Amino acid sequence: MNTTTMALHDTRPGAKPGFFHRLSRTAAGLLLGLLLTLPAMSAPRPNILLILADDIGFSDLGFMGGEMRTPNLDSLAREGLLFTQFYNTSRCCPTRAALLTGLYPHQAGLGHMMVDRNHPGYRSNLNRECVTLAEVLRGAGYRTYMCGKWHVTKFDGPKDDNSNWPLQRGFEKFYGTIKGYGNFFDPSGLCRQNTYITPENDPDYKPQRFYYTDALSDNAVAFLQQHQKESEDKPFFMYLAYTAAHWPMQALEADIAKYKGRFDAGYDALRKERFERLKKLGIIDPSWPCAATAGDWDTTKRKAWELRLMEVFAAMIDNMDQGIGRIVAQLKRSGQFDNTVILYLNDNGACAEVMGRNRLPTPPEAELKPMAPDALQERIRLPMQTRDGRPVRSGPGIMAGPADTYIAYGLEWANVSNTPFREYKHWVHEGGISTPMIVHWPAGLAPSRRGKIETQPGHVIDFMPTVVELAGATYPREFKGNTIKPMEGASLAPAFSGKAIARPQPLFWEHESNRAVRLGQWKLVAKENQPWELYDMVKDRTEMNNLASAHPERVRDMAAMWDAWAARANVLPLGTWKGN
């Protein structure tokens, strides 16, 4: 008996007489028969909340064995489905382009960063041969909101062409940064709708203390509250793209204090602890060896400085999780939580970049002065100053955290973050492209799947077909007069009920001439100008045993697949990302 019939014909003890009880037996039987021939009432289309974090490693978060306190994400993972072989593209801009469009980044025009190489795959600007998730969902009747980092156009100045800014690519409301990074206490490129603003002149958000991660969370809550007032009857899509925990390492002192002493054991000891927790959690196979530790804690100079960097990194993640908790609370208050698909992932592996670890130049003292409330922060590149006119400090011994510091946490801590994998952001070995991915959806996820680990590979290109299926939307062949390239990914929805993902082709990567292809359990991978390596992802996902010489035919076949993909996906000629 379907739910509609149960509501009309409730014979449970204590139930009030239903509609059928007031009809003659013949009439009731005819009506019941008619109802049973109709399909069961379909559930309302789900809301979709897609959360993307920045520069966080595979094992940093609490539910992945890390030391960071992430109770809200832990809860979503515990009550949802956790993909442990999910992939990004190893860098911020390309991942965002692929996530938004369902295409490989080169197909969307963003094969590298924000420098136009005069090649279709490397234009540093989202092209018109793709559509965004927001454009597709808005066409299906969804309200569309974005908070956070955009970073898919080179035109990111206040007077630049804004045709590829969020509002022009399908979002109705936007609060965030068009640029890719900046000071957390005074972010450059801060924008509401299409207008550049500052933390001091924003009429809609005036906290006692501005911190960008908090600002993104708070504005996301505000958008959800506005949605409830303006269009409660419509589903929504929200894209929340945090900049935590991208350098600079900056956080609130109250959050930093929580981690004082937590990392004192040093690199190798912490990696061993994480490795054991990952095994106990069932996230990695106990038979996989752990990649080597980078750095020797016993001989590390300036231990207090290094520890402070990791404490601030943890605090940045902690603050992000607090904000996610406030967003979840708002969804529960509005009654939207159960039918909201919450998706969480990271944009690349941990970052080994050394920005600010050596002393950066500071502005001449004569140029330093406090900025007016309407003055935009122009000094995002060297040299830099704070809003109140102080020089931004960097280099060994400068304790990270405040607004006047600008430092990355470095390779050794990134190696800890990526336990148990090799390599980092930029590379396409597992440490560069692996992210946990949470799917939380009480109304749609099979009860038997809640709290489970999903080991089928997934990729950011899969979000478009997944969202199209869940929303009952139509992916267009043509949009605003432009022919649109077909989706490259596969819907993840079958995995929500324990079924196989119907992936039509292998998964591919290229970034900075680092390249890879994954076909079933096999992964072929190479660094720039290096020979192909072959790994069995079932037996050796940490990529410690190169089988290329033992399987030359497999290497040849998979390399040919990569070559064919690269030729059709605007990747070639290899090395175009460098320019002339």
XYZ file of C-alpha atoms in Angstrom:
580
model
C 0.000 0.000 0.000
C 1.507 3.349 -0.957
C 1.666 6.324 1.405
C -1.301 8.051 -0.218
C -3.526 5.031 0.411
C -2.306 4.638 3.999
C -3.326 8.203 4.779
C -6.859 7.493 3.560
C -7.284 3.991 4.992
C -5.587 3.907 8.393
C -6.754 0.883 10.412
C -4.036 1.077 13.082
C -5.271 0.881 16.721
C -6.469 4.275 17.905
C -6.645 5.771 14.432
C -9.566 8.074 13.681
C -12.110 6.894 11.078
C -10.670 7.617 7.660
C -12.284 8.651 4.424
C -12.902 5.044 3.344
C -14.780 4.274 6.554
C -17.351 6.852 5.575
C -18.023 5.273 2.155
C -20.000 2.201 1.251
C -17.850 -0.898 0.822
C -18.478 -0.898 -2.960
C -17.600 2.771 -3.416
C -14.550 2.434 -1.200
C -13.357 -0.582 -3.165
C -13.712 1.236 -6.485
C -11.801 4.278 -5.235
C -9.093 2.153 -3.640
C -8.628 0.254 -6.887
C -8.290 3.502 -8.799
C -5.664 4.838 -6.380
C -3.634 1.669 -6.569
C -3.371 2.023 -10.354
C -1.736 5.469 -9.948
C 1.998 5.882 -9.343
C 3.049 6.704 -5.798
C 3.457 10.409 -5.175
C 7.027 11.400 -5.982
C 9.125 13.130 -3.345
C 9.850 16.829 -3.857
C 13.075 17.590 -5.684
C 15.998 17.888 -3.278
C 17.891 21.000 -2.374
C 21.597 20.721 -3.167
C 24.407 22.186 -1.046
C 27.870 21.677 -2.551
C 30.744 22.549 -0.192
C 34.292 22.829 -1.539
C 37.281 23.370 0.768
C 40.729 24.585 -0.284
C 44.183 22.977 0.098
C 43.185 20.367 2.700
C 44.914 16.994 2.682
C 43.440 13.501 2.490
C 43.761 12.727 6.219
C 43.344 16.143 7.900
C 39.689 16.026 8.898
C 38.486 14.233 12.003
C 36.454 11.590 10.197
C 39.536 10.826 8.074
C 41.828 10.202 11.030
C 43.146 13.744 11.438
C 43.647 15.782 14.601
C 41.354 18.605 13.493
C 38.125 18.997 15.449
C 35.418 18.707 12.813
C 32.336 17.434 14.677
C 29.890 18.770 12.089
C 31.624 17.174 9.120
C 32.177 14.047 11.213
C 28.418 13.843 11.782
C 27.638 14.294 8.089
C 30.111 11.520 7.234
C 28.802 9.245 9.987
C 25.195 9.652 8.855
C 25.959 9.827 5.138
C 27.994 8.004 2.511
C 31.759 8.521 2.427
C 33.559 8.194 -0.912
C 37.208 7.380 -0.192
C 38.415 7.136 -3.800
C 37.105 10.467 -5.001
C 39.228 12.692 -7.218
C 39.782 16.357 -8.007
C 42.176 17.716 -10.649
C 45.121 18.627 -8.315
C 44.755 22.431 -8.500
C 42.224 25.087 -7.561
C 41.150 26.695 -10.884
C 40.949 23.457 -12.904
C 39.003 21.675 -10.165
C 36.481 24.504 -9.962
C 36.014 24.525 -13.718
C 35.460 20.761 -13.852
C 33.169 20.752 -10.817
C 30.991 23.554 -12.177
C 30.695 22.220 -15.740
C 30.978 18.426 -15.765
C 33.790 18.738 -18.313
C 37.508 18.255 -17.971
C 39.080 21.638 -17.150
C 40.806 22.076 -20.510
C 37.465 21.599 -22.266
C 36.066 24.470 -20.203
C 39.100 26.660 -20.983
C 40.949 26.328 -17.657
C 43.691 23.760 -18.081
C 45.987 25.829 -15.886
C 45.901 29.075 -13.897
C 45.110 32.733 -14.591
C 47.414 33.349 -17.561
C 45.963 33.209 -21.079
C 48.154 30.986 -23.294
C 46.151 31.721 -26.459
C 45.028 28.095 -26.717
C 41.438 26.827 -26.270
C 42.422 24.651 -23.302
C 44.380 27.380 -21.542
C 42.418 30.619 -21.858
C 42.085 31.165 -18.093
C 38.443 32.027 -18.603
C 35.378 29.798 -18.483
C 34.303 29.377 -22.090
C 30.863 29.301 -23.724
C 31.052 25.657 -24.805
C 30.063 24.676 -21.266
C 27.230 25.348 -18.858
C 27.509 25.619 -15.087
C 25.559 23.689 -12.486
C 23.792 26.937 -11.647
C 22.762 27.555 -15.252
C 21.346 24.039 -15.582
C 19.548 24.079 -12.224
C 18.180 27.588 -12.630
C 16.660 26.437 -15.894
C 14.994 23.626 -13.938
C 13.337 26.024 -11.498
C 15.937 26.058 -8.721
C 16.987 29.171 -6.833
C 20.778 29.473 -7.084
C 23.200 30.940 -4.536
C 26.968 31.098 -4.154
C 29.301 32.076 -1.338
C 33.072 31.916 -1.655
C 35.934 31.624 -4.096
C 35.086 31.868 -7.802
C 38.530 31.744 -9.502
C 37.462 30.652 -12.994
C 38.168 33.872 -14.884
C 41.248 36.028 -15.454
C 38.941 39.064 -15.544
C 38.857 39.597 -11.799
C 39.314 43.340 -11.313
C 36.510 45.687 -10.208
C 36.299 47.273 -13.679
C 36.986 44.127 -15.727
C 34.587 42.299 -18.025
C 32.272 40.492 -15.612
C 30.575 38.230 -18.157
C 32.097 35.181 -16.439
C 31.345 36.210 -12.872
C 28.831 34.159 -10.849
C 25.730 36.232 -11.616
C 26.426 35.969 -15.329
C 26.931 32.179 -15.069
C 23.652 31.195 -13.438
C 23.776 32.322 -9.803
C 21.133 34.695 -8.489
C 22.997 35.780 -5.354
C 26.729 35.918 -4.735
C 28.975 36.863 -1.842
C 32.649 36.003 -2.036
C 35.889 36.638 -3.889
C 36.384 36.619 -7.639
C 40.126 36.137 -7.101
C 41.706 32.945 -5.828
C 43.378 33.828 -2.538
C 44.171 36.613 -0.103
C 44.240 37.856 3.457
C 41.483 36.306 5.606
C 41.011 39.552 7.546
C 40.807 41.794 4.469
C 40.319 39.685 1.323
C 41.113 41.235 -2.031
C 38.421 40.822 -4.633
C 35.595 40.754 -2.087
C 32.365 41.088 -3.990
C 28.623 41.127 -3.378
C 26.576 40.463 -6.489
C 28.640 42.298 -9.158
C 30.021 45.015 -6.896
C 33.413 45.066 -5.234
C 33.162 45.852 -1.510
C 35.382 45.918 1.575
C 34.772 44.436 5.029
C 34.155 47.994 6.234
C 31.692 49.287 3.646
C 29.460 46.246 3.156
C 25.959 47.402 4.168
C 24.627 43.851 4.525
C 27.225 42.235 6.779
C 28.730 44.060 9.738
C 30.200 41.601 12.244
C 32.069 42.784 15.321
C 35.138 41.003 13.948
C 35.605 40.160 10.268
C 37.151 36.815 9.356
C 36.562 35.579 5.819
C 35.673 31.969 6.663
C 33.087 33.198 9.170
C 31.823 35.684 6.593
C 31.202 32.937 4.046
C 29.358 30.775 6.563
C 27.289 33.687 7.874
C 26.299 34.884 4.410
C 25.367 31.334 3.419
C 23.038 31.224 6.433
C 21.602 34.595 5.402
C 20.923 33.362 1.870
C 19.122 30.318 3.270
C 17.011 32.545 5.502
C 16.168 34.761 2.544
C 15.265 31.703 0.517
C 12.814 30.588 3.169
C 11.100 33.996 3.128
C 11.150 34.538 -0.631
C 10.553 31.112 -2.173
C 10.097 28.349 0.375
C 8.191 26.331 -2.221
C 11.188 26.139 -4.579
C 14.289 23.976 -4.264
C 17.678 25.648 -3.992
C 21.234 25.031 -5.139
C 24.012 26.555 -3.067
C 27.701 26.397 -3.946
C 29.840 27.191 -0.904
C 33.534 27.462 -1.808
C 35.686 28.148 1.237
C 39.253 29.431 0.964
C 40.195 27.565 4.144
C 42.841 26.277 4.494
C 44.763 27.909 1.606
C 47.748 30.047 2.601
C 48.265 32.458 4.250
C 47.979 30.622 7.577
C 45.662 33.063 9.360
C 43.100 32.264 12.028
C 41.382 33.539 15.150
C 43.396 33.208 18.362
C 40.560 31.393 20.154
C 40.624 28.683 17.480
C 44.421 28.487 17.420
C 44.566 27.991 21.186
C 42.632 24.711 20.893
C 45.591 23.109 19.136
C 48.435 24.259 21.359
C 50.655 21.220 21.881
C 48.604 18.905 19.672
C 51.317 18.529 17.020
C 54.375 18.534 19.287
C 55.213 14.898 18.486
C 56.413 15.960 15.031
C 56.035 14.805 11.453
C 56.800 11.086 11.570
C 54.983 10.321 14.827
C 51.849 12.142 13.671
C 51.893 10.346 10.319
C 52.154 6.989 12.059
C 49.215 7.880 14.307
C 47.114 8.954 11.332
C 48.077 5.840 9.378
C 46.847 3.613 12.204
C 43.588 5.553 12.544
C 42.971 5.334 8.787
C 43.343 1.575 8.961
C 41.016 1.266 11.970
C 38.421 3.419 10.236
C 38.522 1.098 7.212
C 39.531 3.942 4.905
C 42.762 2.337 3.745
C 43.783 -1.280 3.319
C 46.172 -2.393 6.092
C 48.334 -4.074 3.454
C 49.194 -0.767 1.754
C 52.555 0.660 2.806
C 52.698 4.318 3.809
C 54.678 6.706 1.641
C 57.886 8.055 3.161
C 57.914 10.900 5.668
C 59.271 14.236 4.459
C 61.523 15.949 6.969
C 63.204 14.907 10.213
C 61.542 16.427 13.254
C 64.522 15.757 15.499
C 66.777 17.940 13.365
C 64.165 20.564 12.477
C 65.153 24.099 13.389
C 62.599 26.601 14.700
C 60.236 23.945 16.031
C 58.023 26.551 17.714
C 57.578 28.332 14.371
C 56.717 25.119 12.532
C 54.279 24.045 15.245
C 52.542 27.403 15.152
C 51.973 27.044 11.405
C 50.292 23.673 11.839
C 48.245 24.928 14.789
C 46.953 27.812 12.659
C 46.220 25.445 9.750
C 44.148 23.285 12.104
C 42.346 26.349 13.464
C 41.368 27.407 9.932
C 39.731 24.033 9.346
C 38.108 24.112 12.790
C 36.514 27.472 12.010
C 35.202 26.196 8.689
C 33.575 23.255 10.452
C 31.943 25.591 12.970
C 30.410 27.507 10.077
C 29.147 24.325 8.443
C 27.473 23.573 11.768
C 25.638 26.907 11.660
C 24.473 26.181 8.110
C 23.213 22.728 9.105
C 21.383 24.290 12.055
C 19.638 26.740 9.706
C 18.590 23.885 7.398
C 17.099 22.091 10.384
C 15.287 25.200 11.628
C 13.705 25.700 8.210
C 12.721 22.039 7.855
C 14.975 21.657 4.790
C 17.668 19.419 6.249
C 16.214 16.014 5.426
C 15.705 16.781 1.748
C 18.962 18.637 1.195
C 21.765 16.759 -0.537
C 24.947 17.957 1.171
C 28.143 17.230 -0.757
C 31.569 17.982 0.728
C 35.065 17.680 -0.795
C 38.495 19.345 -1.133
C 39.767 21.033 -4.305
C 43.204 19.358 -4.347
C 45.637 17.570 -2.094
C 47.698 19.276 0.565
C 49.831 22.220 -0.554
C 53.632 22.001 -0.331
C 54.160 25.520 -1.694
C 56.597 27.720 0.234
C 54.866 31.118 -0.036
C 56.133 33.356 2.756
C 58.383 30.780 4.365
C 61.267 32.959 3.240
C 61.011 36.658 3.974
C 58.946 38.567 1.423
C 59.531 42.248 0.596
C 57.537 44.831 2.531
C 56.237 48.196 1.289
C 58.304 51.332 1.838
C 57.371 52.872 5.163
C 56.380 56.121 3.467
C 53.644 54.267 1.533
C 52.073 52.702 4.597
C 48.902 54.362 5.795
C 45.453 53.283 6.950
C 42.940 52.645 4.197
C 39.591 54.409 3.896
C 36.482 52.201 4.274
C 35.805 52.284 0.518
C 39.429 51.716 -0.533
C 39.921 48.323 -2.149
C 42.811 46.178 -0.990
C 45.188 46.343 -3.931
C 48.209 44.864 -2.218
C 47.454 41.156 -2.606
C 50.734 40.604 -4.385
C 54.075 41.662 -3.016
C 54.606 43.877 -1.118
C 51.535 43.832 1.130
C 49.998 45.821 3.965
C 47.100 45.436 6.379
C 44.016 47.585 6.216
C 45.161 49.644 9.173
C 48.493 50.420 7.497
C 50.944 47.866 8.889
C 53.408 45.918 6.704
C 52.637 42.234 6.248
C 55.389 40.095 7.769
C 56.731 36.731 6.622
C 59.711 34.437 6.901
C 61.214 32.172 9.568
C 60.361 33.125 13.123
C 57.268 35.205 12.262
C 54.450 33.547 14.170
C 51.530 32.944 11.800
C 47.915 33.737 12.500
C 47.305 37.499 12.632
C 46.351 39.741 9.721
C 49.888 41.091 9.372
C 51.436 37.656 8.622
C 51.540 35.766 5.332
C 53.063 32.268 5.447
C 52.353 28.775 4.067
C 52.818 25.711 6.272
C 55.235 23.999 3.868
C 56.138 20.611 2.446
C 56.701 18.663 5.675
C 53.277 19.451 7.102
C 51.683 18.872 3.696
C 53.238 15.412 3.780
C 51.501 14.833 7.121
C 48.220 16.140 5.694
C 48.400 13.711 2.765
C 49.080 10.593 4.843
C 49.447 7.897 3.469
C 49.985 9.128 -0.115
C 52.816 10.458 -2.267
C 53.086 13.974 -3.658
C 50.974 17.091 -3.276
C 48.851 19.735 -4.998
C 50.125 20.188 -8.615
C 50.891 16.472 -9.116
C 48.497 13.710 -10.180
C 49.800 10.959 -7.959
C 47.243 10.146 -5.258
C 48.472 12.842 -2.867
C 47.620 15.537 -5.402
C 44.189 14.411 -6.561
C 42.583 12.453 -3.696
C 39.857 13.880 -1.487
C 37.247 12.435 0.831
C 33.751 13.180 -0.471
C 30.666 13.111 1.744
C 27.123 12.608 0.482
C 24.501 13.333 3.155
C 20.801 13.114 2.265
C 18.401 11.655 4.867
C 15.426 11.637 2.483
C 17.221 10.003 -0.427
C 20.130 7.934 0.791
C 19.210 4.295 1.368
C 19.231 3.591 5.149
C 21.540 0.656 4.540
C 24.097 3.036 3.024
C 24.317 5.518 5.884
C 27.665 5.451 7.603
C 29.151 3.298 4.860
C 32.361 3.701 2.893
C 32.099 3.802 -0.901
C 35.243 2.704 -2.723
C 34.022 3.146 -6.295
C 36.101 5.910 -7.906
C 34.398 9.248 -8.435
C 35.547 12.570 -9.919
C 34.446 16.199 -9.839
C 33.177 15.825 -13.426
C 30.528 13.503 -11.946
C 28.677 16.251 -10.102
C 26.933 17.549 -13.234
C 25.320 14.224 -14.259
C 24.501 13.488 -10.613
C 22.791 16.818 -10.071
C 20.965 16.621 -13.394
C 19.534 13.243 -12.361
C 18.589 14.238 -8.811
C 16.967 17.508 -9.889
C 15.152 16.119 -12.922
C 16.961 18.767 -14.948
C 17.944 18.727 -18.609
C 21.541 19.104 -19.716
C 21.403 21.223 -22.867
C 22.950 20.591 -26.253
C 22.736 24.312 -26.912
C 22.659 27.245 -24.486
C 22.237 30.912 -25.372
C 23.140 30.216 -28.963
C 26.263 28.169 -28.203
C 26.787 24.454 -28.796
C 27.530 22.762 -25.469
C 29.958 19.883 -25.100
C 28.518 16.619 -23.751
C 29.038 15.731 -20.100
C 32.171 13.691 -19.400
C 31.271 12.166 -16.046
C 28.854 9.583 -14.676
C 26.026 9.976 -12.171
C 26.986 8.967 -8.657
C 23.339 8.377 -7.734
C 23.424 4.571 -8.193
C 25.989 4.362 -5.387
C 23.472 5.976 -3.034
C 21.628 2.653 -3.005
C 24.654 0.376 -3.342
C 24.640 -0.037 -7.113
C 27.491 0.287 -9.591
C 28.318 3.640 -11.148
C 27.900 3.315 -14.912
C 31.126 4.972 -15.989
C 31.462 4.911 -19.794
C 35.204 5.599 -19.997
C 38.364 5.857 -17.888
C 39.192 8.910 -15.772
C 41.940 11.223 -17.016
C 44.210 13.969 -15.636
C 46.728 16.514 -16.856
C 48.175 19.383 -14.907
C 51.519 21.040 -15.587
C 52.396 18.081 -17.838
C 51.809 15.651 -14.972
C 49.364 13.108 -16.387
C 47.338 10.065 -15.396
C 44.575 7.695 -16.423
C 42.590 5.379 -14.183
C 40.866 2.331 -15.668
C 39.239 0.052 -13.115
C 41.846 -1.015 -10.592
C 44.750 0.233 -12.709
C 46.291 3.689 -12.682
C 48.897 4.930 -15.141
C 50.654 8.072 -13.945
C 53.705 10.155 -14.812
C 55.393 13.378 -13.779
C 56.438 15.958 -16.345
C 59.071 14.551 -18.731
C 59.121 11.255 -16.828
C 58.137 7.757 -18.008
C 54.789 6.212 -17.218
C 54.337 4.374 -13.913
C 51.690 1.678 -13.414
C 49.969 0.875 -10.121
C 47.343 -1.598 -8.953
C 44.969 0.565 -6.918
C 43.488 -2.462 -5.131
C 46.818 -3.752 -3.840
C 48.857 -0.551 -3.795
C 46.924 2.719 -3.767
C 49.869 4.450 -2.093
C 51.774 3.928 -5.370
C 54.851 2.295 -3.917
C 55.273 -0.633 -6.349
C 55.633 0.449 -9.991
C 54.455 -2.421 -12.230
C 55.161 -0.744 -15.573
C 57.991 -3.077 -16.526
C 55.910 -6.143 -15.629
C 52.905 -5.076 -17.757
C 54.245 -3.314 -20.875
C 51.132 -4.070 -22.950
C 48.840 -2.556 -20.328
C 51.056 0.508 -20.168
C 50.950 0.859 -23.949
C 47.162 0.448 -24.117
C 46.407 2.894 -21.294
C 48.920 5.424 -22.640
C 47.114 5.282 -25.980
C 43.838 5.999 -24.164
C 45.428 9.029 -22.524
C 46.810 10.256 -25.853
C 43.385 9.988 -27.496
C 41.724 11.827 -24.616
C 44.357 14.555 -24.563
C 43.920 15.104 -28.302
C 40.152 15.595 -28.047
C 40.071 17.451 -24.700
C 42.180 20.501 -25.649
C 45.181 19.301 -23.618
C 47.775 19.140 -26.401
C 50.396 20.177 -27.197
C 51.720 19.081 -23.824
C 53.450 21.971 -22.113
C 51.160 24.680 -23.505
C 50.548 25.803 -19.910
C 54.090 27.251 -19.834
C 53.513 29.617 -22.733
C 56.124 30.458 -25.365
